[in-house]
Structure formats: C-alpha cells, structure tokens
C-alpha cells in the first residue's frame, strides 16, 4: 500500500478519482507531477502508527477529518496492540477481486478493443478474427480439461458476462499461456 | 430510530464466540493436536530456502521468528513461534447479505488456523467463526466489535494454560495473529482507513 493521491476530472459532477502515475497536463495543482513505479511512496509500519496517533489526537473534529482525508488513515486501531501484526504487510487484499474480477477482465477488454472506446488503433488490440479464434479455441479446449482443474468456460470472445472469477482463473492459468 | 424497541430491548445484538476455549479443546484432542503440528513437523522438514510453499516461508513470519513478543504495552520475554505448540492465526471479515434481493448485510468475523495442513485449514469445519456483527448496515465502528477478539489475542500472546493430548501435560499455549485480510472495503475497515474512494485510495 502506498500514499499515492487520487485526482478527479475537473468541473465534472462525477466524483470518481483516478490514480495515474503521470499527472503531466493535469490542469490543477498537484503535489507530485510524476510517480515512479519503482519508487511509490510506500506506507511503512512506524510512520503509519505515528500518523494514526496524529489523526487521533487532533484537537477538533474538523481538523481530525482534514488529517484523515489527507492521509487516508482515520485513527488508531485496537488491532495495533498486537505486536505480531505489521501495517500494512499483515493486511493483504484478496486476490479474487484484484485479479480475477478486475485485471483479467480489463485485459480482455483491451485485447478485444472494447475498453471504454479508448482502444482505436492501439497496437495491443488483436484483430477481430484472431480474437474470435482465441475465444472459440478456448471454449473448445475446456472439453478436454478435467473438472478437477476448475469450472468449464464459455467463449470469452462471445460471453464475457457469463465468466465467474473461477472461470477467469482457469482461462488465464491453463489456456492463455499457450494461446496468447 | 432508537436502538431500543418499545419494550426497551436492543433491536440487534452482536454475537461473539470466544476463541480460547476452542483452541484449548483442539489441543486436548489427540487427532486434532497431531494435525496442528503440521507447521513444526511437515512444513519444517520439507521447506527449502528460496521456495515459498506456505505462509511460514513469507517475510513477515520469518522476521517475527527472531523477535520478542509484544502485547499492548508489555514487552514479554518469550519469542514468537519458538515453541512447537505456538499457533499462527489469520483473521478475515466480509459483508454477507443473508436475504435474497435485499441489501442488508451482516459482517462475519473469521479466524483461520495456519498450523493446520494446507488442504485442511480452509475447510468449513476448521474455520472458526468468532462473531457476527448484526446489520442492516456496515458497522460504523468496527473496532468496537473486534474488541473482544483483540482482548483474547492479547491473552494468547501472553500465554494461556492448556492440556496437550500428545504429551499428556499442561503447557503454556500461545497464539499470534499474523494476518488480517479481506476485500478492499473489508481491509480498509479493519485498518481504519478511508478506503478506495478516498483522496488517498491505496
């Protein structure tokens, strides 16, 4: 976990925040113009604890909220009494939502050129006929994979919405290495 | 709306099921106590440098090995996981909607026992449910519900007496929580952080 700051689209009702590494050309003032992937400002245990105490001991509720908003840390927590826990190393995010339900389906949208209409002419987009063959071959391959490896999968070029996270896992672990 | 109903009783109650008595029972059962030696026996024998086959090969666990136990303000004399009885625990929570087509959620507190062999520790029978936080909304102050668990874990870090079915003797049982996990909203809740929609989303 790191201290990267989210930025919103200026003058838009939509309050979704994004975390691009580069903020070049962003119209508003930002603390950091460019984050380097190898040098993200990581959270460290001791500083995390100090920050939590600072937030906790803020003199007024408003100041506390401001500090919490700036750091993302809302205060001291009871679990921090346990010396066997490290912040944030002991708090992993689950793999299913991050990879099988987010990264892989998004990669598929990129490859098939369907990512929010932003892929026109991008070099990573597969030709439609190639992507259809990949899809059909994947669905065909599922017939000869024993069920103990996981769920059988539909054609990713046709029925992406039917994919569950366990199907994405079967597809990306056992089928794509030979296909893509 | 008041948190009490017309007859003056709380509308919802939090159920907490203590952990220590269950760990004691496991230790006093010969078959279960044998399984719990997986980490000390089987994993210790098969692990190789540079290879990660279990949480015990992870950096966090290995760094704890050389350290003295800390519980709250107390710095204790014993080291983490020095005794073969010592138990490594994991904690997870997630919101669960018990009713179809309804949005009400209850939050379930789970504890996992890493001393069990890999293929057993996540089986339903071996997952310890320690509490159910009543709905209908996500708990506003998760810490207040985790409190009884942390109190038990502090006791377990110091030591709790238990009967060992393998050596037929009373010994000092220790258990340490080494992970707390879940999806992003659950982890943010456990860490008392703003979460993925905040200005510091990570």
mmCIF file of C-alpha atoms in Angstrom, chain A:
data_model
loop_
_atom_site.group_PDB
_atom_site.id
_atom_site.type_symbol
_atom_site.label_atom_id
_atom_site.label_comp_id
_atom_site.label_asym_id
_atom_site.label_seq_id
_atom_site.Cartn_x
_atom_site.Cartn_y
_atom_site.Cartn_z
ATOM 1 C CA UNK A 1 0.000 0.000 0.000
ATOM 2 C CA UNK A 2 1.230 3.465 -0.806
ATOM 3 C CA UNK A 3 0.380 7.117 -0.316
ATOM 4 C CA UNK A 4 -0.457 7.917 -3.938
ATOM 5 C CA UNK A 5 -3.121 10.640 -4.273
ATOM 6 C CA UNK A 6 -6.243 10.312 -6.403
ATOM 7 C CA UNK A 7 -7.261 13.079 -8.796
ATOM 8 C CA UNK A 8 -10.704 13.806 -10.231
ATOM 9 C CA UNK A 9 -11.812 15.162 -13.579
ATOM 10 C CA UNK A 10 -12.098 18.957 -13.050
ATOM 11 C CA UNK A 11 -15.531 20.605 -13.361
ATOM 12 C CA UNK A 12 -17.354 17.336 -13.631
ATOM 13 C CA UNK A 13 -20.170 16.121 -11.381
ATOM 14 C CA UNK A 14 -18.671 12.662 -11.447
ATOM 15 C CA UNK A 15 -16.551 12.462 -8.310
ATOM 16 C CA UNK A 16 -14.640 9.329 -9.265
ATOM 17 C CA UNK A 17 -10.947 9.679 -8.510
ATOM 18 C CA UNK A 18 -8.209 8.206 -10.670
ATOM 19 C CA UNK A 19 -4.617 7.338 -9.808
ATOM 20 C CA UNK A 20 -2.483 7.824 -12.935
ATOM 21 C CA UNK A 21 1.291 7.675 -12.378
ATOM 22 C CA UNK A 22 1.827 10.746 -14.556
ATOM 23 C CA UNK A 23 -0.057 13.983 -13.901
ATOM 24 C CA UNK A 24 1.533 15.970 -16.759
ATOM 25 C CA UNK A 25 -1.070 18.246 -18.293
ATOM 26 C CA UNK A 26 -3.451 17.965 -15.350
ATOM 27 C CA UNK A 27 -4.976 21.466 -15.081
ATOM 28 C CA UNK A 28 -4.982 21.656 -11.283
ATOM 29 C CA UNK A 29 -2.106 21.907 -8.845
ATOM 30 C CA UNK A 30 -0.829 18.520 -7.652
ATOM 31 C CA UNK A 31 1.839 17.687 -5.065
ATOM 32 C CA UNK A 32 3.506 15.201 -7.354
ATOM 33 C CA UNK A 33 3.718 15.523 -11.158
ATOM 34 C CA UNK A 34 5.006 12.033 -11.797
ATOM 35 C CA UNK A 35 5.104 8.918 -9.600
ATOM 36 C CA UNK A 36 7.794 6.413 -10.478
ATOM 37 C CA UNK A 37 6.520 2.841 -10.348
ATOM 38 C CA UNK A 38 9.697 1.605 -8.648
ATOM 39 C CA UNK A 39 9.595 4.394 -6.086
ATOM 40 C CA UNK A 40 5.989 4.684 -4.975
ATOM 41 C CA UNK A 41 5.707 6.354 -1.544
ATOM 42 C CA UNK A 42 5.030 3.162 0.406
ATOM 43 C CA UNK A 43 3.297 3.060 3.774
ATOM 44 C CA UNK A 44 5.726 1.973 6.497
ATOM 45 C CA UNK A 45 4.716 0.471 9.823
ATOM 46 C CA UNK A 46 6.241 3.051 12.170
ATOM 47 C CA UNK A 47 5.110 6.076 10.182
ATOM 48 C CA UNK A 48 1.661 4.567 9.773
ATOM 49 C CA UNK A 49 1.368 4.328 13.577
ATOM 50 C CA UNK A 50 2.613 7.891 14.080
ATOM 51 C CA UNK A 51 0.123 9.196 11.515
ATOM 52 C CA UNK A 52 -2.733 7.264 13.151
ATOM 53 C CA UNK A 53 -1.843 8.856 16.516
ATOM 54 C CA UNK A 54 -1.637 12.326 14.947
ATOM 55 C CA UNK A 55 -5.112 11.914 13.470
ATOM 56 C CA UNK A 56 -6.449 10.514 16.740
ATOM 57 C CA UNK A 57 -5.085 13.396 18.813
ATOM 58 C CA UNK A 58 -6.292 16.196 16.519
ATOM 59 C CA UNK A 59 -7.792 18.912 18.757
ATOM 60 C CA UNK A 60 -11.040 19.332 16.823
ATOM 61 C CA UNK A 61 -13.315 17.064 14.804
ATOM 62 C CA UNK A 62 -12.783 19.242 11.687
ATOM 63 C CA UNK A 63 -9.008 19.004 11.925
ATOM 64 C CA UNK A 64 -9.267 15.272 12.505
ATOM 65 C CA UNK A 65 -11.370 14.872 9.379
ATOM 66 C CA UNK A 66 -8.918 17.002 7.357
ATOM 67 C CA UNK A 67 -5.962 14.921 8.517
ATOM 68 C CA UNK A 68 -7.850 11.690 7.845
ATOM 69 C CA UNK A 69 -8.775 12.850 4.355
ATOM 70 C CA UNK A 70 -5.199 13.825 3.523
ATOM 71 C CA UNK A 71 -3.592 10.607 4.758
ATOM 72 C CA UNK A 72 -6.408 8.098 4.301
ATOM 73 C CA UNK A 73 -5.831 6.963 7.903
ATOM 74 C CA UNK A 74 -8.822 7.548 10.177
ATOM 75 C CA UNK A 75 -7.185 6.858 13.525
ATOM 76 C CA UNK A 76 -5.553 4.383 15.883
ATOM 77 C CA UNK A 77 -6.916 0.900 15.863
ATOM 78 C CA UNK A 78 -7.311 -1.704 18.512
ATOM 79 C CA UNK A 79 -5.589 -4.369 16.405
ATOM 80 C CA UNK A 80 -2.356 -2.328 16.572
ATOM 81 C CA UNK A 81 -1.943 -3.570 20.167
ATOM 82 C CA UNK A 82 -0.928 -6.924 18.718
ATOM 83 C CA UNK A 83 2.819 -6.872 18.138
ATOM 84 C CA UNK A 84 2.534 -9.751 15.645
ATOM 85 C CA UNK A 85 0.781 -7.534 13.072
ATOM 86 C CA UNK A 86 2.649 -5.172 10.735
ATOM 87 C CA UNK A 87 0.966 -2.322 8.934
ATOM 88 C CA UNK A 88 0.360 -2.734 6.082
ATOM 89 C CA UNK A 89 2.219 -6.055 5.444
ATOM 90 C CA UNK A 90 -0.234 -8.121 7.509
ATOM 91 C CA UNK A 91 -3.260 -6.750 5.660
ATOM 92 C CA UNK A 92 -3.290 -8.248 2.165
ATOM 93 C CA UNK A 93 -6.143 -7.519 -0.249
ATOM 94 C CA UNK A 94 -7.899 -10.590 -1.630
ATOM 95 C CA UNK A 95 -6.663 -11.925 -4.967
ATOM 96 C CA UNK A 96 -10.115 -12.686 -6.392
ATOM 97 C CA UNK A 97 -11.356 -9.097 -6.694
ATOM 98 C CA UNK A 98 -7.992 -7.657 -7.749
ATOM 99 C CA UNK A 99 -7.003 -10.163 -10.407
ATOM 100 C CA UNK A 100 -9.853 -12.448 -11.479
ATOM 101 C CA UNK A 101 -12.600 -9.833 -11.306
ATOM 102 C CA UNK A 102 -10.636 -6.761 -12.323
ATOM 103 C CA UNK A 103 -7.266 -7.112 -14.012
ATOM 104 C CA UNK A 104 -8.005 -10.089 -16.274
ATOM 105 C CA UNK A 105 -11.479 -8.920 -17.486
ATOM 106 C CA UNK A 106 -9.958 -5.465 -18.166
ATOM 107 C CA UNK A 107 -7.072 -7.010 -20.117
ATOM 108 C CA UNK A 108 -9.642 -8.898 -22.189
ATOM 109 C CA UNK A 109 -11.432 -5.594 -22.898
ATOM 110 C CA UNK A 110 -8.099 -4.095 -24.024
ATOM 111 C CA UNK A 111 -7.225 -7.051 -26.288
ATOM 112 C CA UNK A 112 -10.667 -7.140 -27.835
ATOM 113 C CA UNK A 113 -10.623 -3.356 -28.327
ATOM 114 C CA UNK A 114 -13.692 -2.809 -26.135
ATOM 115 C CA UNK A 115 -12.159 -0.771 -23.302
ATOM 116 C CA UNK A 116 -14.444 2.250 -22.979
ATOM 117 C CA UNK A 117 -13.969 3.159 -26.646
ATOM 118 C CA UNK A 118 -10.364 4.169 -25.975
ATOM 119 C CA UNK A 119 -8.555 1.478 -27.955
ATOM 120 C CA UNK A 120 -8.871 2.741 -31.538
ATOM 121 C CA UNK A 121 -5.693 1.864 -33.443
ATOM 122 C CA UNK A 122 -3.779 0.827 -30.316
ATOM 123 C CA UNK A 123 -1.028 -1.732 -31.033
ATOM 124 C CA UNK A 124 -2.178 -4.145 -28.290
ATOM 125 C CA UNK A 125 -5.641 -4.709 -29.826
ATOM 126 C CA UNK A 126 -5.992 -8.111 -31.514
ATOM 127 C CA UNK A 127 -7.597 -8.302 -34.970
ATOM 128 C CA UNK A 128 -11.283 -9.288 -34.510
ATOM 129 C CA UNK A 129 -10.862 -12.544 -36.471
ATOM 130 C CA UNK A 130 -7.847 -13.514 -34.351
ATOM 131 C CA UNK A 131 -9.665 -12.723 -31.106
ATOM 132 C CA UNK A 132 -12.628 -14.827 -32.271
ATOM 133 C CA UNK A 133 -10.333 -17.778 -32.951
ATOM 134 C CA UNK A 134 -8.748 -17.351 -29.495
ATOM 135 C CA UNK A 135 -12.234 -17.343 -27.966
ATOM 136 C CA UNK A 136 -13.507 -20.341 -29.904
ATOM 137 C CA UNK A 137 -10.333 -22.371 -29.282
ATOM 138 C CA UNK A 138 -10.527 -21.592 -25.538
ATOM 139 C CA UNK A 139 -14.133 -22.771 -25.349
ATOM 140 C CA UNK A 140 -13.211 -25.894 -27.349
ATOM 141 C CA UNK A 141 -10.237 -26.667 -25.066
ATOM 142 C CA UNK A 142 -12.449 -26.716 -21.998
ATOM 143 C CA UNK A 143 -13.964 -30.026 -23.186
ATOM 144 C CA UNK A 144 -10.709 -31.869 -22.630
ATOM 145 C CA UNK A 145 -9.707 -30.262 -19.313
ATOM 146 C CA UNK A 146 -10.687 -32.431 -16.310
ATOM 147 C CA UNK A 147 -13.196 -30.756 -13.994
ATOM 148 C CA UNK A 148 -10.804 -31.031 -11.051
ATOM 149 C CA UNK A 149 -8.878 -28.144 -12.632
ATOM 150 C CA UNK A 150 -11.957 -25.920 -12.254
ATOM 151 C CA UNK A 151 -15.127 -24.785 -13.971
ATOM 152 C CA UNK A 152 -15.586 -25.235 -17.715
ATOM 153 C CA UNK A 153 -15.531 -21.940 -19.558
ATOM 154 C CA UNK A 154 -17.646 -20.284 -22.245
ATOM 155 C CA UNK A 155 -16.189 -18.446 -25.261
ATOM 156 C CA UNK A 156 -14.507 -15.263 -23.950
ATOM 157 C CA UNK A 157 -14.974 -13.569 -27.341
ATOM 158 C CA UNK A 158 -18.739 -14.061 -27.053
ATOM 159 C CA UNK A 159 -19.978 -14.373 -23.476
ATOM 160 C CA UNK A 160 -17.671 -12.407 -21.186
ATOM 161 C CA UNK A 161 -20.553 -11.625 -18.864
ATOM 162 C CA UNK A 162 -21.000 -15.323 -18.011
ATOM 163 C CA UNK A 163 -17.476 -15.568 -16.669
ATOM 164 C CA UNK A 164 -17.116 -16.077 -12.947
ATOM 165 C CA UNK A 165 -13.813 -15.441 -11.212
ATOM 166 C CA UNK A 166 -13.037 -19.169 -11.117
ATOM 167 C CA UNK A 167 -13.564 -19.318 -14.894
ATOM 168 C CA UNK A 168 -11.170 -16.400 -15.406
ATOM 169 C CA UNK A 169 -8.677 -18.261 -13.255
ATOM 170 C CA UNK A 170 -8.949 -21.467 -15.337
ATOM 171 C CA UNK A 171 -8.711 -19.463 -18.554
ATOM 172 C CA UNK A 172 -5.697 -17.366 -17.604
ATOM 173 C CA UNK A 173 -3.756 -20.112 -15.792
ATOM 174 C CA UNK A 174 -4.278 -23.083 -18.100
ATOM 175 C CA UNK A 175 -5.390 -21.808 -21.507
ATOM 176 C CA UNK A 176 -3.867 -18.394 -22.253
ATOM 177 C CA UNK A 177 -0.209 -19.404 -21.754
ATOM 178 C CA UNK A 178 -0.380 -21.411 -24.978
ATOM 179 C CA UNK A 179 -2.876 -19.164 -26.740
ATOM 180 C CA UNK A 180 -1.726 -15.569 -26.292
#
